[in-house]
Amino acid sequence: MKKALKISEYYHLINHGPCVVVSSGSVPKNEINVSSIAWLTPLNDDPALVIICVASTHYTSKLISKYKEFAINIFGGKHLKTIKICGSVSGTKENKFKKAGITALKGKKTSVPVIKEALATIECALYNKKEYDGINLFIGKVLHAEVEKDLYKSHLNTAKARTPHHLGNGLFVIDGKNIKI
Ligand SMILES: Cc1cc2nc3c(=O)[nH]c(=O)nc-3n(C[C@H](O)[C@H](O)[C@H](O)COP(=O)(O)O)c2cc1C
């Protein structure tokens, strides 16, 4: 069971820099895709803006440019295989939802697929796009953010969520302790 966050709190779900799965396309138009993304950052909380970096050649770039929406799906460390599958084959070649065994649901505030098995999801409308040497910076305006109820109380409990963080070359660290300073 997920709870909705205040839009301005969306960044609590990615402030710690997890490797995520970005979904794109349109559920009603039956054109959907998912891709692993390690390069992303909150840009602002009010208005709530977030940046993802996606290679221009990727199918994900094509679908975000076409439908002007995307969603950021946050997984726990148990789903490393999902991240591997979504990050190693193009959606033009394979149905990654099927291959990874994940379920696409229509977003609450967008037409993009959101992943049922994710711990949390941030739905965005495309706010701006800028290309630098083959990489698209997609700036999303957050329309909805939700997270499993037992993982969030004013912040994401990463000790429970155990989010994966990509170190490079297929190596990950799984989040653990929360420490208050
Ligand atoms: C752990 C991991 C992190 C990745 N991070 C990014 C990223 O931040 N940006 C990017 O463009 N590609 C990234 N990739 C590569 C894409 O996920 C991969 O090329 C994918 O197959 C593209 O799929 P698509 O063509 O269906 O969009 C990553 C892959 C892995 C395994």
Coordinates of N, CA and C and ligand atoms in Angstrom, one line a residue:
M1 N 0.8 -1.2 0.0 CA 0.0 0.0 0.0 C 0.9 1.3 0.0
K2 N 0.7 2.1 -1.0 CA 1.5 3.3 -1.1 C 0.8 4.5 -0.6
K3 N 1.6 5.5 -0.1 CA 1.0 6.8 0.3 C 1.5 7.9 -0.5
A4 N 0.6 8.9 -0.8 CA 1.1 10.0 -1.6 C 1.8 11.0 -0.8
L5 N 2.9 11.6 -1.4 CA 3.7 12.6 -0.7 C 3.2 14.0 -1.1
K6 N 3.6 15.0 -0.4 CA 3.4 16.4 -0.9 C 4.4 16.4 -2.1
I7 N 4.0 17.1 -3.1 CA 4.8 17.2 -4.3 C 6.2 17.7 -3.9
S8 N 6.2 18.7 -3.0 CA 7.5 19.3 -2.7 C 8.5 18.3 -1.9
E9 N 7.9 17.2 -1.5 CA 8.7 16.2 -0.8 C 9.2 15.1 -1.7
Y10 N 8.9 15.2 -3.0 CA 9.3 14.1 -3.9 C 10.8 13.7 -3.8
Y11 N 11.6 14.8 -3.6 CA 13.1 14.6 -3.6 C 13.6 13.7 -2.5
H12 N 12.8 13.5 -1.4 CA 13.1 12.6 -0.3 C 13.3 11.2 -0.8
L13 N 12.7 10.9 -2.0 CA 12.8 9.5 -2.5 C 14.1 9.3 -3.3
I14 N 14.8 10.3 -3.7 CA 16.0 10.1 -4.5 C 17.2 11.0 -4.0
N15 N 17.0 11.7 -2.9 CA 18.1 12.5 -2.4 C 19.4 11.7 -2.1
H16 N 19.2 10.5 -1.8 CA 20.4 9.6 -1.5 C 21.0 9.0 -2.8
G17 N 20.5 9.3 -4.0 CA 21.1 8.9 -5.2 C 21.0 7.4 -5.6
P18 N 19.8 6.9 -5.5 CA 19.7 5.5 -5.9 C 19.7 5.3 -7.5
C19 N 20.1 4.1 -7.9 CA 19.9 3.8 -9.3 C 18.5 3.4 -9.5
V20 N 17.8 4.0 -10.5 CA 16.4 3.8 -10.6 C 16.0 3.2 -12.0
V21 N 14.8 2.9 -12.1 CA 14.3 2.5 -13.4 C 13.3 3.5 -13.9
V22 N 13.6 4.1 -15.1 CA 12.8 5.2 -15.7 C 11.8 4.5 -16.7
S23 N 10.5 4.8 -16.5 CA 9.6 4.3 -17.5 C 9.1 5.4 -18.3
S24 N 8.8 5.1 -19.6 CA 8.4 6.1 -20.6 C 7.3 5.5 -21.5
G25 N 6.8 6.4 -22.3 CA 5.8 5.9 -23.3 C 4.4 6.2 -22.8
S26 N 3.4 5.5 -23.4 CA 2.0 5.7 -23.0 C 1.3 4.4 -22.9
V27 N 0.7 4.2 -21.8 CA -0.1 3.0 -21.5 C -1.3 2.9 -22.5
P28 N -2.1 4.0 -22.6 CA -3.3 4.0 -23.5 C -2.9 3.7 -25.0
K29 N -1.7 4.2 -25.3 CA -1.2 4.0 -26.7 C -0.5 2.7 -26.9
N30 N -0.3 1.9 -25.8 CA 0.3 0.6 -25.9 C 1.7 0.7 -26.4
E31 N 2.4 1.7 -26.0 CA 3.8 1.9 -26.4 C 4.6 2.3 -25.2
I32 N 5.3 1.3 -24.5 CA 5.8 1.5 -23.2 C 7.3 0.9 -23.1
N33 N 8.0 1.5 -22.2 CA 9.4 1.0 -22.1 C 9.9 1.3 -20.7
V34 N 11.0 0.7 -20.3 CA 11.7 0.9 -19.1 C 13.2 0.9 -19.3
S35 N 14.0 1.7 -18.5 CA 15.4 1.7 -18.7 C 16.1 2.0 -17.3
S36 N 17.2 1.4 -17.0 CA 17.9 1.7 -15.7 C 18.6 3.0 -15.9
I37 N 18.5 3.9 -14.9 CA 19.2 5.2 -14.9 C 19.9 5.4 -13.6
A38 N 21.2 5.6 -13.7 CA 21.9 5.9 -12.4 C 22.2 7.4 -12.3
W39 N 22.1 8.1 -13.4 CA 22.4 9.6 -13.4 C 21.1 10.4 -13.4
L40 N 20.8 10.9 -12.2 CA 19.6 11.7 -11.9 C 19.9 12.6 -10.7
T41 N 19.1 13.7 -10.6 CA 19.3 14.5 -9.5 C 18.0 15.4 -9.3
P42 N 17.7 15.6 -8.0 CA 16.6 16.6 -7.7 C 17.2 18.0 -8.2
L43 N 16.3 18.8 -8.7 CA 16.7 20.2 -9.1 C 16.1 21.2 -8.2
N44 N 14.9 21.0 -7.8 CA 14.2 22.0 -6.9 C 13.1 21.2 -6.2
D45 N 12.6 21.8 -5.0 CA 11.5 21.2 -4.4 C 10.2 22.0 -4.6
D46 N 10.3 23.3 -4.8 CA 9.1 24.1 -5.1 C 9.4 25.2 -6.1
P47 N 9.1 25.1 -7.4 CA 8.4 24.0 -8.0 C 9.3 22.7 -8.0
A48 N 8.6 21.6 -7.9 CA 9.3 20.3 -7.8 C 9.8 19.9 -9.2
L49 N 11.2 20.0 -9.3 CA 11.8 19.7 -10.6 C 12.9 18.6 -10.4
V50 N 13.1 17.7 -11.4 CA 14.1 16.7 -11.3 C 14.7 16.5 -12.6
I51 N 16.0 16.1 -12.6 CA 16.7 15.9 -13.9 C 17.1 14.4 -14.0
I52 N 16.9 13.9 -15.2 CA 17.5 12.6 -15.6 C 18.3 12.7 -16.8
C53 N 19.4 11.9 -16.9 CA 20.3 12.0 -18.0 C 20.2 10.7 -18.8
V54 N 19.8 10.9 -20.1 CA 19.6 9.7 -20.9 C 20.2 9.9 -22.3
A55 N 21.0 8.9 -22.7 CA 21.7 8.9 -24.0 C 20.6 9.2 -25.1
S56 N 21.0 10.0 -26.0 CA 20.0 10.4 -27.1 C 19.6 9.3 -28.0
T57 N 20.5 8.2 -28.1 CA 20.2 7.1 -28.9 C 19.2 6.1 -28.3
H58 N 19.0 6.2 -27.0 CA 18.2 5.3 -26.3 C 16.7 5.4 -26.7
Y59 N 16.0 4.3 -26.7 CA 14.6 4.3 -27.0 C 13.9 5.2 -26.0
T60 N 14.3 5.2 -24.7 CA 13.8 6.0 -23.7 C 13.7 7.5 -24.0
S61 N 14.8 8.0 -24.7 CA 14.9 9.4 -25.1 C 13.8 9.6 -26.1
K62 N 13.6 8.7 -27.1 CA 12.6 8.8 -28.1 C 11.2 8.9 -27.5
L63 N 10.9 8.0 -26.6 CA 9.6 8.0 -26.0 C 9.3 9.2 -25.1
I64 N 10.3 9.7 -24.3 CA 10.1 10.9 -23.5 C 9.9 12.1 -24.4
S65 N 10.6 12.2 -25.5 CA 10.5 13.3 -26.4 C 9.1 13.3 -27.1
K66 N 8.6 12.1 -27.4 CA 7.3 11.9 -28.0 C 6.1 12.2 -27.1
Y67 N 6.1 11.6 -25.9 CA 5.0 11.7 -25.1 C 5.1 12.8 -24.0
K68 N 6.3 13.3 -23.8 CA 6.5 14.4 -22.9 C 6.2 14.1 -21.4
E69 N 6.4 12.9 -21.1 CA 6.2 12.4 -19.7 C 7.2 11.3 -19.4
F70 N 7.5 11.1 -18.1 CA 8.3 9.9 -17.7 C 8.0 9.7 -16.2
A71 N 8.4 8.5 -15.8 CA 8.3 8.2 -14.3 C 9.6 7.6 -13.8
I72 N 9.9 7.9 -12.6 CA 11.1 7.4 -11.9 C 10.6 6.3 -10.9
N73 N 11.0 5.1 -11.1 CA 10.6 4.0 -10.2 C 11.8 3.6 -9.4
I74 N 11.6 3.5 -8.1 CA 12.7 3.2 -7.1 C 12.5 1.8 -6.6
F75 N 13.5 1.0 -6.7 CA 13.4 -0.4 -6.2 C 14.3 -0.6 -5.0
G76 N 14.0 -1.7 -4.3 CA 14.9 -2.1 -3.2 C 16.0 -3.0 -3.8
G77 N 17.0 -3.3 -3.0 CA 18.2 -4.1 -3.5 C 17.8 -5.5 -3.9
K78 N 16.6 -6.0 -3.5 CA 16.2 -7.3 -4.0 C 16.0 -7.4 -5.5
H79 N 15.8 -6.2 -6.1 CA 15.5 -6.1 -7.5 C 16.7 -5.8 -8.4
L80 N 17.9 -6.2 -8.0 CA 19.1 -5.9 -8.8 C 19.0 -6.5 -10.2
K81 N 18.3 -7.7 -10.3 CA 18.1 -8.4 -11.5 C 17.3 -7.5 -12.5
T82 N 16.3 -6.9 -11.9 CA 15.4 -6.0 -12.7 C 16.2 -4.9 -13.3
I83 N 17.1 -4.3 -12.5 CA 17.9 -3.2 -12.9 C 18.9 -3.7 -14.0
K84 N 19.4 -4.8 -13.8 CA 20.3 -5.4 -14.8 C 19.6 -5.6 -16.2
I85 N 18.4 -6.2 -16.1 CA 17.7 -6.4 -17.4 C 17.3 -5.1 -18.0
C86 N 16.7 -4.2 -17.3 CA 16.3 -2.9 -17.8 C 17.4 -2.1 -18.3
G87 N 18.6 -2.4 -17.9 CA 19.8 -1.6 -18.3 C 20.7 -2.3 -19.3
S88 N 20.3 -3.4 -19.8 CA 21.2 -4.1 -20.7 C 20.7 -4.4 -22.1
V89 N 19.4 -4.1 -22.3 CA 18.9 -4.4 -23.7 C 17.9 -3.2 -24.0
S90 N 17.9 -2.9 -25.3 CA 17.0 -1.8 -25.8 C 15.5 -2.3 -25.8
G91 N 14.6 -1.4 -25.4 CA 13.2 -1.7 -25.5 C 12.7 -1.9 -27.0
T92 N 13.5 -1.5 -27.9 CA 13.1 -1.7 -29.3 C 13.3 -3.2 -29.7
K93 N 14.2 -3.9 -28.9 CA 14.5 -5.3 -29.2 C 13.7 -6.3 -28.4
E94 N 13.4 -5.8 -27.2 CA 12.7 -6.8 -26.3 C 11.7 -6.1 -25.4
N95 N 10.6 -6.8 -25.0 CA 9.7 -6.3 -24.0 C 10.3 -6.5 -22.6
K96 N 10.9 -5.4 -22.1 CA 11.6 -5.6 -20.8 C 10.7 -5.8 -19.6
F97 N 9.4 -5.4 -19.7 CA 8.5 -5.7 -18.6 C 8.4 -7.2 -18.5
K98 N 8.2 -7.8 -19.6 CA 8.0 -9.3 -19.6 C 9.3 -10.0 -19.2
K99 N 10.4 -9.5 -19.7 CA 11.7 -10.1 -19.4 C 12.1 -10.0 -18.0
A100 N 11.8 -8.9 -17.4 CA 12.1 -8.6 -16.0 C 11.0 -9.1 -15.0
G101 N 9.9 -9.5 -15.5 CA 8.8 -9.9 -14.7 C 8.2 -8.8 -13.9
I102 N 8.1 -7.6 -14.5 CA 7.5 -6.4 -13.8 C 6.2 -6.0 -14.5
T103 N 5.3 -5.4 -13.7 CA 4.0 -5.1 -14.1 C 3.8 -3.6 -14.4
A104 N 3.3 -3.2 -15.6 CA 3.1 -1.8 -15.9 C 1.6 -1.4 -15.6
L105 N 1.5 -0.4 -14.8 CA 0.2 0.2 -14.5 C 0.2 1.6 -15.0
K106 N -1.0 2.1 -15.4 CA -1.0 3.5 -15.9 C -0.8 4.4 -14.7
G107 N 0.0 5.5 -14.9 CA 0.3 6.4 -13.8 C -1.0 7.1 -13.3
K108 N -0.9 7.6 -12.1 CA -2.0 8.3 -11.5 C -2.3 9.7 -12.2
K109 N -1.2 10.4 -12.5 CA -1.3 11.7 -13.0 C -0.8 11.8 -14.5
T110 N -0.3 10.7 -15.0 CA 0.3 10.7 -16.3 C -0.2 9.4 -17.1
S111 N 0.2 9.3 -18.4 CA -0.2 8.1 -19.1 C 1.0 7.2 -19.2
V112 N 2.1 7.5 -18.5 CA 3.3 6.6 -18.6 C 3.0 5.4 -17.7
P113 N 3.7 4.3 -18.1 CA 3.6 3.1 -17.2 C 4.4 3.4 -15.9
V114 N 3.7 3.0 -14.8 CA 4.5 3.0 -13.5 C 4.6 1.5 -13.1
I115 N 5.7 1.2 -12.4 CA 5.9 -0.2 -12.1 C 5.3 -0.6 -10.8
K116 N 4.4 -1.6 -10.8 CA 3.7 -2.0 -9.6 C 4.7 -2.5 -8.5
E117 N 5.7 -3.2 -8.9 CA 6.7 -3.8 -7.9 C 7.6 -2.8 -7.3
A118 N 7.7 -1.6 -7.8 CA 8.6 -0.5 -7.3 C 8.2 -0.1 -5.9
L119 N 9.1 0.3 -5.0 CA 8.8 0.8 -3.7 C 8.2 2.1 -3.7
A120 N 8.6 2.9 -4.7 CA 8.2 4.3 -4.8 C 8.2 4.7 -6.3
T121 N 7.4 5.7 -6.6 CA 7.4 6.2 -8.0 C 7.2 7.7 -8.0
I122 N 7.9 8.4 -8.9 CA 7.7 9.8 -9.1 C 7.3 10.0 -10.6
E123 N 6.1 10.6 -10.8 CA 5.6 10.8 -12.1 C 5.9 12.3 -12.5
C124 N 6.3 12.4 -13.7 CA 6.8 13.8 -14.2 C 6.2 14.1 -15.6
A125 N 6.0 15.4 -15.8 CA 5.7 15.9 -17.1 C 7.0 16.6 -17.6
L126 N 7.3 16.4 -18.8 CA 8.6 17.0 -19.4 C 8.5 18.5 -19.3
Y127 N 9.4 19.1 -18.6 CA 9.4 20.6 -18.4 C 10.4 21.2 -19.4
N128 N 11.5 20.5 -19.7 CA 12.5 21.1 -20.6 C 13.5 19.9 -21.0
K129 N 14.1 20.1 -22.1 CA 15.1 19.1 -22.6 C 16.3 19.8 -23.2
K130 N 17.5 19.4 -22.9 CA 18.7 20.0 -23.4 C 19.6 18.8 -23.8
E131 N 20.2 18.9 -25.0 CA 21.1 17.8 -25.4 C 22.6 18.3 -25.3
Y132 N 23.4 17.5 -24.7 CA 24.9 17.8 -24.6 C 25.6 16.6 -25.1
D133 N 26.3 16.8 -26.2 CA 27.2 15.7 -26.8 C 26.5 14.3 -26.7
G134 N 25.3 14.2 -27.1 CA 24.7 12.8 -27.2 C 24.0 12.4 -25.9
I135 N 23.9 13.3 -24.9 CA 23.2 13.0 -23.7 C 22.1 14.0 -23.5
N136 N 20.8 13.5 -23.3 CA 19.7 14.4 -23.1 C 19.6 14.6 -21.6
L137 N 19.5 15.9 -21.2 CA 19.0 16.2 -19.8 C 17.5 16.5 -19.9
F138 N 16.8 15.6 -19.4 CA 15.3 15.8 -19.3 C 15.0 16.3 -18.0
I139 N 14.4 17.5 -18.0 CA 13.9 18.1 -16.7 C 12.4 17.8 -16.6
G140 N 12.1 17.1 -15.5 CA 10.7 16.8 -15.2 C 10.1 17.6 -14.2
K141 N 8.8 18.0 -14.4 CA 8.0 18.7 -13.3 C 7.2 17.6 -12.6
V142 N 7.5 17.4 -11.3 CA 6.8 16.3 -10.6 C 5.3 16.6 -10.4
L143 N 4.5 15.6 -10.9 CA 3.1 15.7 -10.8 C 2.5 14.8 -9.6
H144 N 3.3 13.8 -9.3 CA 2.8 12.9 -8.3 C 4.0 12.1 -7.8
A145 N 4.1 11.8 -6.5 CA 5.1 11.0 -5.9 C 4.5 10.1 -4.8
E146 N 4.8 8.8 -4.8 CA 4.2 7.9 -3.8 C 5.2 6.9 -3.4
V147 N 5.0 6.4 -2.2 CA 6.0 5.4 -1.6 C 5.2 4.5 -0.7
E148 N 5.8 3.3 -0.6 CA 5.2 2.3 0.3 C 5.1 2.9 1.7
K149 N 3.9 2.8 2.3 CA 3.6 3.5 3.6 C 4.7 3.2 4.7
D150 N 5.1 1.9 4.8 CA 6.0 1.5 5.9 C 7.4 2.0 5.7
L151 N 7.7 2.6 4.6 CA 9.1 3.0 4.3 C 9.3 4.5 4.4
Y152 N 8.2 5.2 4.8 CA 8.4 6.7 4.8 C 7.6 7.3 6.0
K153 N 8.4 8.1 6.7 CA 7.8 8.9 7.8 C 8.7 10.2 7.8
S154 N 8.3 11.2 7.1 CA 9.0 12.5 6.9 C 10.4 12.3 6.1
H155 N 10.9 11.1 6.0 CA 12.0 10.8 5.1 C 11.9 9.3 4.7
L156 N 12.6 9.0 3.6 CA 12.7 7.6 3.2 C 13.5 6.8 4.2
N157 N 13.0 5.7 4.7 CA 13.8 4.9 5.6 C 14.6 3.9 4.7
T158 N 15.9 4.4 4.4 CA 16.7 3.6 3.5 C 17.2 2.3 4.1
A159 N 17.2 2.3 5.5 CA 17.6 1.1 6.2 C 16.7 0.0 5.9
K160 N 15.4 0.3 5.7 CA 14.4 -0.6 5.3 C 14.2 -0.8 3.8
A161 N 14.3 0.3 3.1 CA 14.1 0.3 1.7 C 15.3 -0.4 1.0
R162 N 16.5 -0.3 1.5 CA 17.7 -1.0 1.0 C 17.9 -0.7 -0.5
T163 N 17.9 0.6 -0.8 CA 18.0 1.0 -2.3 C 19.4 0.7 -2.8
P164 N 19.5 0.3 -4.1 CA 20.8 0.1 -4.7 C 21.4 1.3 -5.3
H165 N 22.7 1.5 -5.2 CA 23.4 2.6 -5.8 C 24.5 2.1 -6.6
H166 N 24.6 2.6 -7.9 CA 25.5 2.0 -8.8 C 26.9 2.7 -8.7
L167 N 27.9 1.8 -8.4 CA 29.3 2.3 -8.3 C 30.0 2.4 -9.6
G168 N 29.5 1.7 -10.6 CA 30.1 1.6 -11.9 C 30.5 0.1 -12.2
N169 N 30.7 -0.2 -13.5 CA 31.0 -1.6 -13.9 C 30.2 -2.7 -13.3
G170 N 28.9 -2.4 -13.1 CA 28.0 -3.4 -12.6 C 28.1 -3.7 -11.1
L171 N 28.8 -2.8 -10.4 CA 28.9 -3.0 -8.9 C 28.0 -2.1 -8.2
F172 N 27.3 -2.6 -7.2 CA 26.3 -1.8 -6.4 C 26.7 -1.8 -5.0
V173 N 26.2 -0.7 -4.3 CA 26.2 -0.7 -2.8 C 24.7 -0.6 -2.4
I174 N 24.3 -1.4 -1.4 CA 23.0 -1.4 -1.0 C 22.9 -0.5 0.3
D175 N 21.9 0.4 0.3 CA 21.8 1.4 1.4 C 21.5 0.6 2.7
G176 N 22.0 1.2 3.8 CA 21.8 0.5 5.1 C 21.3 1.5 6.2
K177 N 22.2 1.9 7.1 CA 21.8 2.7 8.3 C 21.3 4.1 8.0
N178 N 20.4 4.6 8.8 CA 20.1 6.0 8.8 C 20.7 6.6 10.0
I179 N 21.4 7.7 9.9 CA 22.1 8.4 11.1 C 21.6 9.8 11.1
K180 N 21.1 10.3 12.3 CA 20.7 11.7 12.4 C 21.9 12.5 12.9
I181 N 22.1 13.7 12.3 CA 23.1 14.6 12.8 C 22.5 15.8 13.4
Ligands
LIG1 C1 23.2 0.2 -13.5 C2 22.9 0.9 -14.8 C3 22.8 2.3 -14.8 C4 22.6 3.0 -16.0 N1 22.4 4.3 -16.0 C5 22.2 5.0 -17.2 C6 22.0 6.4 -17.2 O1 22.1 7.1 -16.2 N2 21.8 7.0 -18.4 C7 21.7 6.3 -19.6 O2 21.5 6.9 -20.7 N3 21.9 5.0 -19.6 C8 22.1 4.3 -18.5 N4 22.2 2.9 -18.4 C9 22.1 2.2 -19.7 C10 20.7 2.0 -20.2 O3 19.9 1.6 -19.1 C11 20.7 0.9 -21.3 O4 21.5 1.3 -22.4 C12 19.3 0.5 -21.8 O5 19.4 -0.7 -22.5 C13 18.6 1.6 -22.6 O6 17.4 1.1 -22.9 P1 16.4 1.8 -24.0 O7 17.1 1.8 -25.3 O8 15.2 0.8 -24.0 O9 16.0 3.1 -23.5 C14 22.5 2.2 -17.3 C15 22.6 0.8 -17.2 C16 22.8 0.2 -16.0 C17 22.9 -1.3 -16.0

